[in-house]
XYZ file of C-alpha atoms in Angstrom:
727
model
C -22.064 -95.798 -117.267
C -19.363 -97.754 -119.115
C -20.157 -101.364 -119.952
C -20.393 -104.084 -122.573
C -23.312 -106.529 -122.715
C -24.224 -109.403 -125.025
C -27.758 -110.183 -126.260
C -28.101 -113.281 -128.457
C -31.766 -114.308 -128.643
C -32.777 -115.226 -131.217
C -30.130 -115.549 -134.007
C -27.042 -113.662 -132.812
C -24.787 -116.029 -130.833
C -23.194 -116.956 -134.177
C -21.856 -113.399 -134.340
C -19.968 -114.005 -131.072
C -18.734 -117.564 -131.512
C -18.769 -119.996 -134.467
C -21.636 -122.346 -133.670
C -24.687 -124.254 -134.822
C -26.783 -121.423 -133.424
C -30.137 -123.191 -133.142
C -31.917 -124.119 -129.907
C -31.718 -127.888 -130.452
C -27.901 -127.867 -130.666
C -27.088 -127.775 -126.966
C -23.495 -127.671 -125.726
C -21.347 -126.737 -122.745
C -19.435 -123.457 -122.994
C -16.021 -122.461 -121.655
C -15.557 -118.703 -121.758
C -12.602 -116.477 -120.945
C -12.129 -112.778 -121.690
C -9.439 -110.132 -121.361
C -10.893 -107.013 -119.729
C -9.573 -103.839 -118.057
C -8.141 -104.583 -114.620
C -10.696 -102.428 -112.819
C -13.724 -103.892 -114.588
C -16.067 -106.571 -113.290
C -16.777 -109.446 -115.700
C -20.011 -111.449 -115.516
C -20.863 -114.709 -117.274
C -23.390 -117.511 -116.962
C -21.188 -119.227 -114.364
C -19.011 -117.982 -111.490
C -15.451 -116.860 -112.191
C -13.074 -119.829 -111.970
C -9.900 -117.713 -111.954
C -8.649 -114.217 -112.744
C -5.105 -113.565 -113.990
C -3.499 -110.094 -113.918
C -1.722 -109.622 -117.260
C 0.329 -106.696 -116.001
C -0.650 -104.255 -118.722
C -3.798 -102.797 -117.244
C -5.829 -105.855 -118.204
C -6.756 -109.214 -116.708
C -7.896 -112.530 -118.125
C -11.111 -113.762 -116.501
C -12.053 -117.426 -116.964
C -15.493 -118.728 -116.046
C -16.527 -122.200 -114.930
C -17.960 -124.506 -117.601
C -21.681 -124.031 -118.200
C -24.234 -126.848 -118.127
C -25.437 -128.173 -121.466
C -27.523 -125.348 -122.946
C -28.617 -123.606 -126.140
C -26.256 -121.056 -127.677
C -28.709 -118.141 -127.438
C -28.452 -118.341 -123.627
C -24.705 -117.580 -123.528
C -23.914 -114.260 -121.815
C -20.986 -111.981 -121.109
C -20.802 -108.486 -119.620
C -17.907 -106.335 -118.481
C -17.813 -102.829 -117.112
C -17.639 -100.420 -114.219
C -20.041 -102.468 -112.088
C -20.783 -103.299 -108.507
C -22.612 -106.387 -107.250
C -24.928 -106.927 -104.293
C -25.254 -110.605 -103.338
C -27.227 -112.764 -100.930
C -27.580 -116.521 -100.506
C -31.085 -117.873 -101.114
C -32.643 -120.568 -98.938
C -31.602 -123.265 -101.433
C -27.925 -122.251 -101.213
C -27.751 -120.485 -104.583
C -25.989 -117.118 -104.561
C -28.248 -114.335 -105.849
C -26.534 -111.258 -107.260
C -27.676 -107.935 -108.693
C -25.098 -106.213 -110.896
C -25.348 -102.537 -111.821
C -23.338 -99.370 -112.383
C -20.944 -98.452 -109.604
C -22.802 -96.247 -107.146
C -26.213 -97.908 -107.520
C -25.800 -100.525 -104.784
C -28.543 -99.039 -102.610
C -31.003 -99.446 -105.501
C -30.351 -103.203 -105.764
C -31.863 -104.391 -102.474
C -35.485 -104.778 -103.582
C -34.629 -106.808 -106.684
C -32.046 -108.921 -104.851
C -34.356 -109.815 -101.981
C -37.243 -110.504 -104.369
C -35.117 -112.972 -106.339
C -34.028 -114.699 -103.138
C -37.701 -115.037 -102.170
C -38.735 -116.402 -105.570
C -36.017 -118.978 -106.224
C -37.019 -121.577 -103.574
C -40.648 -121.215 -104.683
C -39.684 -122.202 -108.230
C -37.446 -125.021 -106.950
C -40.412 -126.484 -105.115
C -43.039 -125.914 -107.796
C -41.045 -127.462 -110.627
C -39.628 -130.257 -108.478
C -36.136 -129.597 -109.868
C -33.666 -127.404 -107.986
C -31.973 -124.587 -109.851
C -28.872 -126.380 -111.184
C -26.333 -123.524 -111.284
C -24.341 -122.246 -108.288
C -25.314 -118.595 -108.802
C -28.003 -116.480 -110.436
C -27.147 -112.907 -111.347
C -29.396 -110.209 -112.753
C -27.377 -107.613 -114.655
C -28.657 -104.061 -115.192
C -28.231 -102.876 -118.781
C -28.419 -99.110 -119.387
C -31.797 -97.393 -119.417
C -34.553 -99.101 -121.385
C -35.058 -100.897 -124.684
C -37.474 -100.124 -127.503
C -38.956 -103.614 -127.693
C -38.110 -105.809 -124.693
C -37.458 -105.673 -120.959
C -35.063 -108.477 -120.100
C -33.339 -111.669 -121.268
C -33.229 -114.991 -119.439
C -29.554 -115.946 -119.972
C -28.977 -118.983 -117.759
C -27.420 -117.877 -114.498
C -26.992 -114.293 -115.746
C -30.295 -112.582 -116.523
C -29.973 -109.204 -118.218
C -32.643 -106.592 -117.389
C -32.800 -102.982 -118.448
C -32.053 -100.691 -115.559
C -35.458 -99.054 -115.101
C -37.004 -102.506 -114.483
C -34.327 -103.752 -112.086
C -32.923 -100.951 -109.935
C -35.397 -99.271 -107.593
C -34.535 -95.574 -107.610
C -36.634 -93.743 -104.986
C -36.314 -90.554 -107.057
C -37.790 -92.112 -110.208
C -39.407 -95.516 -109.736
C -43.197 -95.349 -110.000
C -45.444 -97.800 -108.113
C -46.215 -99.541 -111.396
C -42.518 -99.946 -112.135
C -41.902 -101.328 -108.642
C -44.486 -104.015 -109.362
C -42.916 -104.441 -112.780
C -39.503 -105.114 -111.245
C -40.990 -108.021 -109.306
C -43.026 -109.389 -112.200
C -40.206 -109.162 -114.765
C -37.827 -110.883 -112.356
C -40.378 -113.645 -111.818
C -40.783 -114.024 -115.602
C -37.047 -114.290 -116.271
C -36.521 -116.628 -113.317
C -39.306 -118.917 -114.545
C -37.373 -119.093 -117.821
C -34.484 -120.694 -115.936
C -36.668 -123.816 -116.080
C -39.012 -123.095 -119.019
C -36.546 -122.213 -121.748
C -33.134 -122.778 -120.180
C -33.325 -126.187 -118.467
C -35.943 -127.440 -120.937
C -35.869 -125.668 -124.304
C -38.200 -125.723 -127.289
C -36.728 -127.706 -130.169
C -37.417 -124.939 -132.687
C -38.928 -121.454 -132.683
C -42.340 -122.863 -133.727
C -42.810 -123.627 -130.017
C -41.470 -120.329 -128.670
C -44.623 -120.109 -126.582
C -43.283 -122.972 -124.429
C -40.770 -120.387 -123.248
C -42.726 -117.150 -123.236
C -46.308 -118.184 -122.526
C -45.236 -120.379 -119.626
C -42.854 -117.792 -118.177
C -45.664 -115.199 -118.320
C -48.085 -117.599 -116.622
C -45.611 -118.606 -113.913
C -44.610 -114.994 -113.281
C -48.247 -114.048 -112.679
C -48.718 -117.045 -110.391
C -45.616 -116.267 -108.325
C -46.232 -112.513 -108.197
C -49.773 -113.097 -106.949
C -48.559 -115.690 -104.416
C -46.112 -113.332 -102.717
C -48.087 -110.094 -103.195
C -51.773 -110.940 -102.651
C -52.722 -107.292 -101.974
C -51.690 -106.370 -105.515
C -54.655 -108.309 -106.951
C -52.253 -109.233 -109.733
C -54.489 -111.717 -111.514
C -57.133 -109.045 -112.088
C -54.530 -107.027 -113.944
C -53.722 -110.014 -116.165
C -57.117 -109.535 -117.843
C -55.576 -106.575 -119.686
C -52.982 -108.893 -121.203
C -55.702 -111.302 -122.288
C -57.604 -108.415 -123.872
C -54.541 -107.384 -125.827
C -54.104 -110.910 -127.137
C -57.778 -111.172 -128.105
C -57.573 -107.873 -129.964
C -54.731 -109.276 -132.072
C -56.302 -112.728 -132.355
C -59.581 -111.294 -133.675
C -57.953 -110.104 -136.909
C -57.330 -112.141 -140.055
C -53.622 -111.311 -139.672
C -53.347 -113.403 -136.499
C -51.484 -116.702 -136.232
C -51.723 -119.846 -134.101
C -49.842 -119.999 -130.804
C -47.731 -122.758 -132.357
C -46.624 -121.268 -135.678
C -44.185 -122.384 -138.333
C -41.070 -120.181 -138.312
C -38.943 -120.241 -141.466
C -36.778 -117.115 -141.406
C -34.994 -114.833 -138.957
C -37.585 -112.104 -139.611
C -40.444 -114.490 -138.776
C -38.553 -115.553 -135.662
C -38.217 -111.959 -134.451
C -41.914 -111.257 -135.118
C -42.961 -114.336 -133.126
C -42.314 -112.396 -129.904
C -45.836 -110.934 -129.785
C -49.096 -110.896 -127.861
C -50.211 -114.278 -129.195
C -47.035 -116.001 -128.016
C -46.959 -114.266 -124.634
C -50.450 -113.233 -123.541
C -52.597 -115.741 -125.422
C -50.120 -118.423 -124.410
C -50.448 -117.348 -120.778
C -54.256 -117.213 -120.946
C -54.537 -120.673 -122.506
C -52.209 -122.129 -119.850
C -54.293 -120.502 -117.096
C -57.406 -122.131 -118.561
C -55.742 -125.538 -118.931
C -54.326 -125.465 -115.403
C -57.773 -124.905 -113.928
C -59.351 -127.555 -116.141
C -56.764 -130.181 -115.165
C -56.714 -129.067 -111.532
C -53.738 -127.250 -109.965
C -52.234 -130.355 -108.336
C -52.513 -132.492 -111.470
C -51.101 -129.664 -113.554
C -48.124 -129.166 -111.229
C -47.430 -132.895 -111.109
C -47.454 -133.009 -114.895
C -45.000 -130.122 -115.113
C -42.689 -131.886 -112.670
C -42.756 -134.995 -114.848
C -41.999 -132.854 -117.882
C -39.048 -131.084 -116.225
C -37.450 -134.287 -114.977
C -37.943 -136.156 -118.245
C -36.529 -133.411 -120.481
C -33.934 -131.618 -118.327
C -31.019 -130.274 -120.420
C -32.885 -131.324 -123.587
C -35.397 -130.017 -126.127
C -39.132 -130.564 -126.523
C -42.249 -129.853 -128.543
C -45.674 -128.898 -127.203
C -46.903 -132.490 -127.480
C -44.310 -133.604 -124.905
C -45.886 -131.320 -122.331
C -49.443 -132.452 -123.040
C -48.358 -136.079 -122.691
C -46.817 -135.330 -119.288
C -49.970 -133.570 -118.047
C -52.205 -136.418 -119.216
C -49.905 -138.991 -117.588
C -50.417 -137.072 -114.338
C -54.188 -137.448 -114.732
C -55.215 -134.463 -116.860
C -58.013 -135.842 -119.043
C -58.770 -134.115 -122.372
C -55.767 -131.788 -122.018
C -54.194 -132.740 -125.343
C -57.517 -132.286 -127.150
C -58.187 -128.840 -125.677
C -54.600 -127.658 -125.924
C -54.269 -128.698 -129.558
C -57.412 -126.764 -130.464
C -56.336 -123.567 -128.710
C -52.691 -123.614 -129.793
C -52.827 -124.881 -133.392
C -55.823 -122.922 -134.696
C -56.032 -119.139 -134.413
C -58.946 -117.031 -133.272
C -61.086 -116.177 -130.252
C -64.048 -118.412 -129.395
C -67.360 -116.630 -128.827
C -69.941 -118.179 -126.489
C -73.445 -116.762 -126.912
C -75.879 -117.095 -124.014
C -79.108 -117.222 -126.010
C -81.278 -117.722 -122.918
C -80.973 -118.146 -119.155
C -84.122 -119.600 -117.568
C -84.648 -120.085 -113.833
C -86.965 -122.778 -112.441
C -87.027 -124.464 -109.037
C -83.827 -122.756 -107.909
C -81.832 -123.785 -110.981
C -80.775 -121.913 -114.116
C -80.749 -123.533 -117.543
C -78.428 -121.891 -120.042
C -78.819 -122.247 -123.796
C -75.422 -121.705 -125.403
C -74.112 -121.349 -128.940
C -70.497 -121.281 -130.107
C -68.982 -119.019 -132.758
C -65.949 -116.799 -133.242
C -65.225 -113.244 -132.132
C -63.817 -111.223 -135.024
C -63.163 -107.517 -135.408
C -63.614 -107.738 -139.176
C -66.605 -110.096 -139.517
C -69.077 -109.433 -136.716
C -71.542 -112.140 -137.730
C -69.999 -114.282 -134.999
C -70.182 -117.396 -137.166
C -67.215 -119.674 -137.746
C -66.389 -122.880 -139.557
C -64.099 -123.940 -136.734
C -65.054 -125.033 -133.237
C -63.145 -125.408 -130.003
C -63.609 -127.707 -127.017
C -64.170 -124.818 -124.596
C -63.736 -125.325 -120.831
C -66.564 -123.232 -119.383
C -66.799 -122.305 -115.722
C -70.469 -121.660 -114.961
C -72.138 -120.086 -111.943
C -75.525 -118.624 -111.060
C -75.046 -117.392 -107.532
C -75.015 -120.656 -105.543
C -72.195 -123.001 -104.630
C -68.903 -123.464 -106.416
C -68.705 -122.761 -110.170
C -69.409 -125.793 -112.355
C -66.856 -126.904 -114.940
C -68.315 -127.928 -118.296
C -66.607 -128.746 -121.595
C -68.563 -127.323 -124.532
C -67.650 -129.348 -127.620
C -70.358 -128.579 -130.178
C -71.946 -125.594 -131.837
C -74.793 -125.546 -129.293
C -75.281 -126.773 -125.739
C -77.705 -126.673 -122.790
C -76.492 -126.744 -119.195
C -78.399 -126.568 -115.901
C -76.676 -125.245 -112.781
C -77.738 -124.402 -109.225
C -78.934 -120.901 -108.390
C -80.913 -118.104 -109.993
C -78.400 -115.282 -109.648
C -76.355 -113.634 -112.410
C -75.386 -116.309 -114.927
C -71.630 -116.287 -115.493
C -70.102 -118.424 -118.218
C -66.476 -117.489 -117.453
C -66.584 -117.354 -113.663
C -63.244 -116.255 -112.248
C -62.157 -115.096 -115.735
C -60.047 -118.216 -116.269
C -61.086 -118.957 -119.858
C -59.868 -117.701 -123.208
C -63.166 -116.828 -124.910
C -65.680 -114.007 -125.122
C -69.232 -114.239 -123.778
C -72.100 -112.460 -125.534
C -75.283 -112.332 -123.443
C -78.782 -112.130 -124.837
C -80.977 -109.347 -123.465
C -82.579 -111.397 -120.674
C -79.347 -112.897 -119.348
C -77.582 -109.553 -119.707
C -80.152 -107.851 -117.500
C -79.640 -110.455 -114.802
C -75.874 -110.000 -114.874
C -76.160 -106.219 -114.579
C -78.731 -106.532 -111.779
C -76.386 -108.772 -109.780
C -73.170 -106.994 -110.778
C -72.517 -105.370 -107.393
C -72.351 -108.765 -105.678
C -69.692 -110.203 -107.989
C -65.985 -110.459 -107.262
C -63.690 -107.678 -108.491
C -62.106 -109.963 -111.072
C -65.501 -110.965 -112.500
C -66.633 -107.352 -112.539
C -63.567 -106.316 -114.509
C -63.784 -109.294 -116.842
C -67.405 -108.457 -117.639
C -66.521 -104.801 -118.211
C -63.735 -105.660 -120.648
C -65.743 -108.364 -122.428
C -68.836 -106.231 -122.927
C -66.877 -103.140 -123.891
C -64.904 -105.101 -126.510
C -68.084 -106.639 -127.921
C -69.717 -103.209 -128.076
C -66.713 -101.513 -129.651
C -66.700 -104.209 -132.344
C -70.432 -103.829 -133.043
C -71.845 -107.026 -131.525
C -73.987 -104.895 -129.212
C -74.654 -101.209 -128.630
C -71.960 -99.268 -126.806
C -74.600 -98.348 -124.258
C -74.101 -101.871 -122.880
C -70.361 -101.441 -122.527
C -70.803 -98.024 -120.936
C -73.409 -99.398 -118.511
C -70.895 -101.964 -117.269
C -68.184 -99.320 -116.854
C -70.568 -97.078 -114.929
C -71.644 -100.013 -112.734
C -68.186 -100.188 -111.123
C -68.346 -98.027 -107.976
C -65.605 -95.431 -107.511
C -64.786 -96.865 -104.074
C -64.114 -100.358 -105.443
C -60.899 -102.364 -105.118
C -57.966 -100.014 -105.958
C -56.767 -102.141 -108.873
C -60.270 -102.365 -110.336
C -60.879 -98.635 -109.865
C -57.610 -97.693 -111.552
C -58.181 -100.004 -114.485
C -61.706 -98.724 -115.096
C -60.539 -95.107 -114.838
C -58.052 -95.880 -117.608
C -60.969 -97.082 -119.773
C -62.637 -93.680 -119.406
C -59.369 -92.116 -120.586
C -59.117 -94.476 -123.565
C -62.700 -93.742 -124.636
C -62.083 -90.017 -124.187
C -59.262 -90.239 -126.745
C -61.501 -91.598 -129.503
C -64.113 -88.842 -129.178
C -63.920 -85.706 -131.263
C -63.429 -82.321 -129.646
C -67.102 -81.687 -129.080
C -69.635 -81.743 -126.296
C -69.432 -85.508 -125.815
C -65.706 -85.357 -125.095
C -66.229 -82.750 -122.388
C -69.197 -84.696 -120.981
C -67.139 -87.867 -120.651
C -64.303 -85.979 -118.973
C -66.749 -84.410 -116.522
C -68.278 -87.817 -115.778
C -64.858 -89.329 -115.102
C -63.909 -86.382 -112.892
C -67.180 -86.592 -110.971
C -66.707 -90.339 -110.493
C -63.021 -90.516 -109.591
C -62.165 -86.967 -108.504
C -63.456 -87.587 -104.950
C -61.430 -90.829 -104.753
C -58.298 -88.920 -105.790
C -59.087 -86.155 -103.303
C -59.389 -88.745 -100.534
C -56.034 -90.252 -101.507
C -54.400 -86.833 -101.799
C -51.589 -85.844 -104.117
C -48.852 -87.118 -101.771
C -48.090 -90.672 -100.669
C -48.864 -91.435 -97.040
C -46.537 -93.294 -94.726
C -47.344 -96.993 -94.626
C -50.002 -96.942 -97.340
C -50.479 -100.015 -99.520
C -48.678 -99.989 -102.846
C -52.069 -100.411 -104.538
C -53.161 -97.025 -103.143
C -49.926 -95.447 -104.380
C -50.537 -97.009 -107.791
C -54.178 -95.856 -107.844
C -53.148 -92.272 -107.077
C -50.710 -92.403 -109.989
C -53.331 -93.883 -112.337
C -56.000 -91.339 -111.430
C -53.639 -88.386 -111.839
C -52.514 -89.688 -115.218
C -56.036 -90.476 -116.466
C -57.877 -87.417 -115.173
C -54.991 -85.169 -116.137
C -54.821 -86.729 -119.585
C -58.512 -85.957 -120.074
C -57.912 -82.351 -119.067
C -59.364 -82.283 -115.549
C -58.666 -78.629 -114.608
C -57.605 -79.289 -111.004
C -55.171 -82.050 -111.940
C -53.699 -80.157 -114.907
C -53.174 -77.044 -112.773
C -51.439 -79.100 -110.084
C -49.233 -80.841 -112.645
C -48.154 -77.586 -114.293
C -47.388 -76.023 -110.915
C -45.261 -78.966 -109.827
C -43.474 -79.138 -113.158
C -42.639 -75.430 -113.241
C -41.026 -75.758 -109.805
C -38.303 -77.753 -111.571
C -36.934 -74.523 -113.054
C -35.715 -73.494 -109.600
C -35.169 -76.955 -108.131
C -34.361 -79.903 -110.464
C -35.238 -82.309 -107.627
C -38.708 -80.857 -107.001
C -40.553 -83.781 -108.611
C -38.415 -86.604 -107.225
C -40.428 -89.544 -105.941
C -42.777 -92.300 -107.092
C -45.074 -89.861 -108.950
C -42.375 -88.133 -111.008
C -43.191 -89.847 -114.301
C -46.922 -89.322 -113.678
C -46.704 -85.585 -113.120
C -44.329 -85.275 -116.080
C -46.794 -87.061 -118.372
C -49.640 -84.686 -117.485
C -47.435 -81.599 -117.687
C -45.947 -82.702 -121.002
C -49.347 -83.303 -122.585
C -50.370 -79.746 -121.722
C -46.955 -78.167 -122.298
C -46.353 -74.614 -123.477
C -43.251 -73.823 -125.578
C -41.541 -72.656 -122.374
C -42.430 -75.942 -120.628
C -41.042 -77.902 -123.587
C -37.764 -75.962 -123.436
C -37.452 -76.639 -119.707
C -38.087 -80.353 -120.192
C -35.461 -80.530 -122.950
C -32.968 -78.762 -120.702
C -33.697 -81.173 -117.852
C -33.137 -84.122 -120.187
C -29.758 -82.791 -121.255
C -28.682 -82.217 -117.633
C -30.050 -85.494 -116.199
C -27.620 -87.475 -114.046
C -28.749 -90.952 -115.123
C -29.747 -92.507 -118.418
C -33.083 -93.604 -116.922
C -33.963 -90.035 -115.942
C -32.734 -88.699 -119.287
C -34.886 -91.168 -121.234
C -37.874 -90.266 -119.044
C -37.625 -86.568 -119.943
C -36.998 -87.211 -123.631
C -39.980 -89.569 -123.914
C -42.201 -87.009 -122.167
C -41.408 -84.423 -124.862
C -43.315 -86.572 -127.349
C -46.562 -86.375 -125.349
C -47.292 -82.743 -126.251
C -50.750 -82.092 -127.701
C -49.462 -78.971 -129.476
C -48.519 -79.950 -133.045
C -45.729 -77.374 -133.277
C -44.108 -78.880 -130.178
C -44.602 -82.353 -131.624
C -42.670 -81.247 -134.719
C -39.861 -79.888 -132.534
C -39.729 -83.253 -130.763
C -39.377 -85.088 -134.066
C -36.571 -82.780 -135.174
C -34.782 -83.289 -131.862
C -35.177 -87.076 -132.070
C -32.842 -87.333 -135.080
C -30.481 -84.514 -134.073
C -27.984 -86.833 -132.420
C -28.469 -85.271 -128.984
C -30.772 -87.967 -127.525
C -29.488 -91.553 -127.490
C -30.867 -93.879 -130.173
C -33.415 -95.524 -127.881
C -34.728 -92.152 -126.717
C -34.909 -90.850 -130.278
C -37.029 -93.782 -131.414
C -39.240 -93.536 -128.316
C -39.806 -89.829 -128.947
C -41.025 -90.503 -132.489
C -43.374 -93.252 -131.294
C -44.691 -90.985 -128.515
C -45.482 -88.245 -131.036
C -47.326 -90.817 -133.173
C -49.780 -91.414 -130.328
C -51.411 -88.005 -130.887
C -50.024 -87.003 -134.291
C -49.776 -90.227 -136.335
C -49.746 -88.652 -139.792
C -47.121 -86.124 -138.740
C -44.884 -88.890 -137.362
C -45.366 -91.187 -140.375
C -44.571 -88.454 -142.890
C -41.560 -87.333 -140.862
C -40.117 -90.852 -140.833
C -40.705 -91.224 -144.570
C -38.860 -87.960 -145.141
C -35.913 -88.868 -142.896
C -35.573 -92.624 -143.377
C -31.767 -92.751 -143.300
C -31.587 -90.833 -140.025
C -34.420 -92.801 -138.403
C -32.940 -96.160 -139.406
C -29.882 -95.407 -137.259
C -32.202 -95.319 -134.229
C -33.932 -98.679 -134.750
C -32.389 -102.145 -135.068
C -33.018 -103.914 -138.363
C -34.996 -106.651 -136.593
C -37.335 -104.099 -135.008
C -38.069 -101.825 -137.969
C -41.336 -103.452 -139.016
C -42.701 -103.206 -135.471
C -41.516 -99.594 -135.260
C -43.315 -98.657 -138.490
C -46.521 -100.322 -137.275
C -46.474 -98.296 -134.051
C -46.441 -95.041 -136.014
C -50.003 -95.549 -137.291
C -51.598 -97.177 -134.246
C -53.798 -94.093 -133.695
C -54.364 -93.016 -137.301
C -57.893 -92.386 -138.569
C -56.816 -91.028 -141.939
C -58.461 -92.907 -144.854
C -55.554 -91.984 -147.125
C -53.244 -93.999 -144.869
C -54.836 -97.238 -146.153
C -53.286 -96.852 -149.588
C -50.051 -95.574 -148.074
C -49.677 -98.700 -145.938
C -50.619 -101.003 -148.802
C -47.864 -99.427 -150.909
C -45.401 -99.726 -148.036
C -46.206 -103.425 -147.522
C -45.778 -104.103 -151.235
C -42.253 -102.717 -151.038
C -40.872 -104.823 -148.168
C -40.077 -108.567 -147.949
C -43.135 -110.679 -147.159
C -41.582 -112.188 -144.025
C -41.176 -108.675 -142.545
C -44.698 -107.457 -143.289
C -46.727 -108.984 -140.454
C -46.672 -106.041 -137.983
C -47.547 -103.484 -140.668
C -50.225 -105.762 -142.144
C -51.799 -105.991 -138.704
C -51.616 -102.195 -138.345
C -53.389 -101.868 -141.708
C -56.134 -104.274 -140.604
C -56.633 -102.274 -137.394
C -56.793 -99.036 -139.366
C -59.543 -100.412 -141.606
C -61.518 -101.519 -138.537
C -61.109 -98.069 -136.940
C -62.272 -96.297 -140.077
C -65.370 -98.501 -140.241
C -66.232 -98.399 -136.528
C -65.213 -94.983 -135.239
C -68.291 -93.005 -136.437
C -70.661 -95.565 -134.865
C -68.647 -95.665 -131.638
C -68.666 -91.880 -131.276
C -72.388 -91.624 -131.962
C -73.317 -94.378 -129.495
C -71.117 -92.986 -126.707
C -72.602 -89.521 -127.266
C -76.131 -90.950 -127.155
C -75.380 -92.790 -123.907
C -73.963 -89.636 -122.334
C -76.964 -87.616 -123.485
C -79.352 -90.186 -122.029
C -77.745 -89.771 -118.602
């Protein structure tokens, strides 16, 4: 593929055009470019005119943009083709990709045409540009998926073009979700823009929330909101460390700006918005957003402008709650100290604290006004705002007492023994989303030491294997994650056997091949179970994966289809030297950059340390592209963190050519995400001391996580082993 693409967020438009390159300096832009005659040129606006210059080039001039921030300016030129359709609101939707990929554009194009009128209606402001393109950039990126340039979204190819030979079910869902996220930005971020990067979450948190809302609206069978719990868990894991930051944070330098694109900004932002929307009521919330959009179109705002608009629409207490959750860091912890039933009603005694991975006392000097959603088995859940350190609430019913019914709140719930027993007893009758929320909550609390891991394991085991496909797949992945932390002893084998006994029959019923007309959730579950059981070493799955992979030697197309990346992952993890050589050869012969990056990344999954070393050597050889090289090193670090860290330290000049300067701190942090080496503590402390303070946040967080792992891992292993033995 031959092409040129711009990417300006956050501080790089000034490298393209002299400008006051800050979000509050909005302007209109007139852009023209001289490009090869046969190339297609794409900008924010449609082409106004094209002039043949007679020397193998042409001058393309675009229409004037609306008033917008400089980081949203976009230009691309290359050997492209475009597939276009007119949406119901009259806007032309286009997908742009390499010549020859037109057949892969239909799903993304039609999805965008479906989404655009939905956003027009929800926000109460029609999309103000005459066209909306989504341009496929080559392959994948190390750190992001797409960019919301106004009228000309850029998305990396693997998350835009649906290739039936390569696209997994998860990636197909990802195409839809990423499109919804970037399209939501056309309002949150492009039409109305944060005044400064302190309020980046007004862009990213809201786009994440709106993408989930729209994806769930059009794809109800995907049970998309259940999957969003994983994002909330990721945010809470980051927010429970002393290295966290508020959602609204003060940004002073370019390095701080780049590091603001994290789980707090995206996933905590999304979770807090979800909670606020339910507290205000969906109609009041939507009306407030419409006020906000109309009042601040083509202008800049701060968070307070949004809260004022919601309260003007009738959202009481929104500013108070929002300020608490966005300007102070941390995860609230609600303890259910007792749950007493009398005369058909349950009285809950509650206490508020803070969930921390480093200080498990649960106490905190700060408090939050926490919107609780309470239920005990009868009627609709009751909304209650907990404002003090303690509270007592009486609700109808004597069933399992839920404090975060529907999983709409951003807080953890720690049950006392009596209430916990009632929740487990009534677990089977709860919704899938509440079951999964309780599993993740109780597992996180147990992993951190607030309760024995037997509790977390009991909740995992309480989810039946024949449950909702999304729930089943997510819980199977928890077995795989716990399997990774165990040492190579009897407990590890016991956990693998338990997972195989639980989910092997479900996989057998699904079969190894997709069935005509099956729901995408079944296709996704098959992929998840193969990956998880195979990753744990299930003999039947590993044998099948190796057999399918080795067929590639005779037929390079043997694995083509939605499970290609899944089978590759299992085969790569269990690779022999001959398998590794075959995979390397397939990467070098691959016809597309997406396929090539898939093979190269798989090389880094090998459990064999000698093969891991060969992968590291290959990564900096110049044969893989820079993105693949960096991804290979990070993949090796998942199983061999010390090997990867020491390799990077010994080849810093070569590795730095693979990673952008703005992403180096995040890259270094990813190298030690699985380390349990006590000596790495001092190594990281020395590394942090040698880099600028404004670049240290990702590595400081990695150090904090390492210290928590070193403290907790022996207890976690012992408690899991005891639970398995007791079964």
